[in-house]
C-alpha positions in Angstrom: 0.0 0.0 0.0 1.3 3.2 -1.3 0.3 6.2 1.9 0.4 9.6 -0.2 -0.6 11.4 2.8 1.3 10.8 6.6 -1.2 10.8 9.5 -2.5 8.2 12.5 -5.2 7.2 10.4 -2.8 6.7 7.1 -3.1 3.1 5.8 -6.5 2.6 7.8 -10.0 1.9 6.4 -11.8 4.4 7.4 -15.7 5.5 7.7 -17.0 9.0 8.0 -19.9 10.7 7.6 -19.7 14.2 5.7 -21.8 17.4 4.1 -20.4 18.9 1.4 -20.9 22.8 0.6 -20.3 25.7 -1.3 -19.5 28.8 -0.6 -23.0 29.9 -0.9 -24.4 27.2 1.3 -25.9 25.4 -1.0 -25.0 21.5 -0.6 -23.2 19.5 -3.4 -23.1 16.2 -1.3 -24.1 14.6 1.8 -23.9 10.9 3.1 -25.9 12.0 6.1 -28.7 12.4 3.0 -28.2 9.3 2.1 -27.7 7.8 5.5 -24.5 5.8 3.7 -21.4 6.6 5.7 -18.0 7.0 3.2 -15.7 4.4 3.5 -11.9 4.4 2.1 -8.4 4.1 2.8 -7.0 7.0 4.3 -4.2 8.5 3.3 -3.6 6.6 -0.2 -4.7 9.4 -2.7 -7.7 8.0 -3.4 -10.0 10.8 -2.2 -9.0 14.6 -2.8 -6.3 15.8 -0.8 -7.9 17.9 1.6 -10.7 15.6 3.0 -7.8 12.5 3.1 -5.4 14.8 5.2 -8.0 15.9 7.0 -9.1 12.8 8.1 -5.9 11.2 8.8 -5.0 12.6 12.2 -8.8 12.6 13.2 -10.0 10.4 16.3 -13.1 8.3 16.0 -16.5 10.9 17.2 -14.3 14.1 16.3 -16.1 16.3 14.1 -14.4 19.2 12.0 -15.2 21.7 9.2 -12.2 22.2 6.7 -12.4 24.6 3.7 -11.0 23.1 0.3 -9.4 25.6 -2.2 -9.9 24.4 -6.0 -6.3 22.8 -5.5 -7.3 20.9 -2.4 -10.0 19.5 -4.1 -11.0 18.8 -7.5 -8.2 21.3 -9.3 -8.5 24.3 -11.5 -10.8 24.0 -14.5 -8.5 23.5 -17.6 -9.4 24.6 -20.4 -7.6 21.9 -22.6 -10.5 19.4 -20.9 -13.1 21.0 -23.7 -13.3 19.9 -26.7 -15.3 20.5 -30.0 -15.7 17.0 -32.6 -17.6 16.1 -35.2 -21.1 14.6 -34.4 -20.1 12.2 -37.1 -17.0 11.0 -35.5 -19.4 10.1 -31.9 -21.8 7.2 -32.4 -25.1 8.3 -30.5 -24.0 12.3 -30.6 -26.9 13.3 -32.5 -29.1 11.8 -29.6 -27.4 14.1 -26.9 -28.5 17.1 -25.2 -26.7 20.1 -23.3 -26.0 18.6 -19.7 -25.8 15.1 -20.7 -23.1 13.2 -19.0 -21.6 10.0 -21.0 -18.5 8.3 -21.1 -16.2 8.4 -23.8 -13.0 6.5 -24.2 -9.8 7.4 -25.0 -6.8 6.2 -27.7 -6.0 3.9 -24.8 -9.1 2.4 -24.2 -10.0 4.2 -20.9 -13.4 5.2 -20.5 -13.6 8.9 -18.5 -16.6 11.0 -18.2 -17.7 14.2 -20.0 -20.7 16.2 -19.8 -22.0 17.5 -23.4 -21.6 21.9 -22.5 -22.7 22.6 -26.4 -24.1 21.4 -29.8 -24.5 22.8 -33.1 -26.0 20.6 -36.3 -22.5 19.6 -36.9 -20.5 19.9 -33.9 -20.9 18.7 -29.8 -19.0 20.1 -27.5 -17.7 18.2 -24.3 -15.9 19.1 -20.9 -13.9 16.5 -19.1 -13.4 18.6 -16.0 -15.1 17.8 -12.9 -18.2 19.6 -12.3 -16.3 20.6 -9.2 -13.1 21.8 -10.7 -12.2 25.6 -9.9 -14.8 25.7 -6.9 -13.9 26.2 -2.8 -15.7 23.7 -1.3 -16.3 23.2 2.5 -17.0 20.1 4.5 -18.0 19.1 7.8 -16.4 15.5 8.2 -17.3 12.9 11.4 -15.3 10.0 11.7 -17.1 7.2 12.1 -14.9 4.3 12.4 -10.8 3.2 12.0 -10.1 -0.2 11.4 -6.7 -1.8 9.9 -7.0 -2.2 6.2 -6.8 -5.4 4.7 -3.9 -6.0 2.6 
């Protein structure tokens, strides 16, 4: 196991409960909504930096509120994610609609998700970014749980 971020909790399966914000107030995500608590490894990259390094020197019951710039979190928005193709060169394009998420998959054969920003008679446009990317974005995190991880 590869720990990205140092902490107690590094290397651990963790389970938290959490509300996501945004600077307005206005809530992006909450497994207290769902009533599904968040489980991961801590500390391994596999969430976005600032809610892993948060957690990882958290004790079990603690509750905190950490603020996320874009960096943090899901990055800047890059321009270079956009792109404008032919409908002709997407099978199914002419079926899409303006805020339609699908997957497409790259040279490589990785699939990765882009939601459909524009369309014209003979062009769609797609972003790749995260509908995230470029925002602050606030959470209030409760650790559930901290158990070794199994290898």
């Amino acid at each position: 196991m590869n720990i990205v971020y140092e902490g107690k909790n590094a290397g651990k399966k963790v389970r938290t409960h959490y509300r996501g914000t945004l600077n307005d107030g206005s809530v992006f995500d909450s497994s207290y909504d769902r009533n599904e608590p968040l489980e991961f490894i801590c500390g391994v990259g596999s969430m976005i930096e600032g809610f892993d390094k948060a957690v990882a020197n958290m004790e079990v019951g603690e509750k905190v509120s950490v603020h996320l710039m874009p960096e943090e979190a899901y990055g800047e928005r890059d321009e270079e994610l956009v792109m404008t193709v032919p409908i002709a060169q997407v099978p199914g394009a002419e079926e899409l609609e303006i805020g339609n998420q699908v997957l497409l998959t790259n040279p490589a054969g990785m699939q990765f998700p882009v939601t459909v920003v524009d369309k014209t008679e003979t062009d769609i446009t797609f972003d790749a970014n995260h509908e995230l990317a470029g925002q602050e974005l606030n959470f209030e995190i409760e650790l559930l749980s901290v158990e070794d991880a199994e290898e």
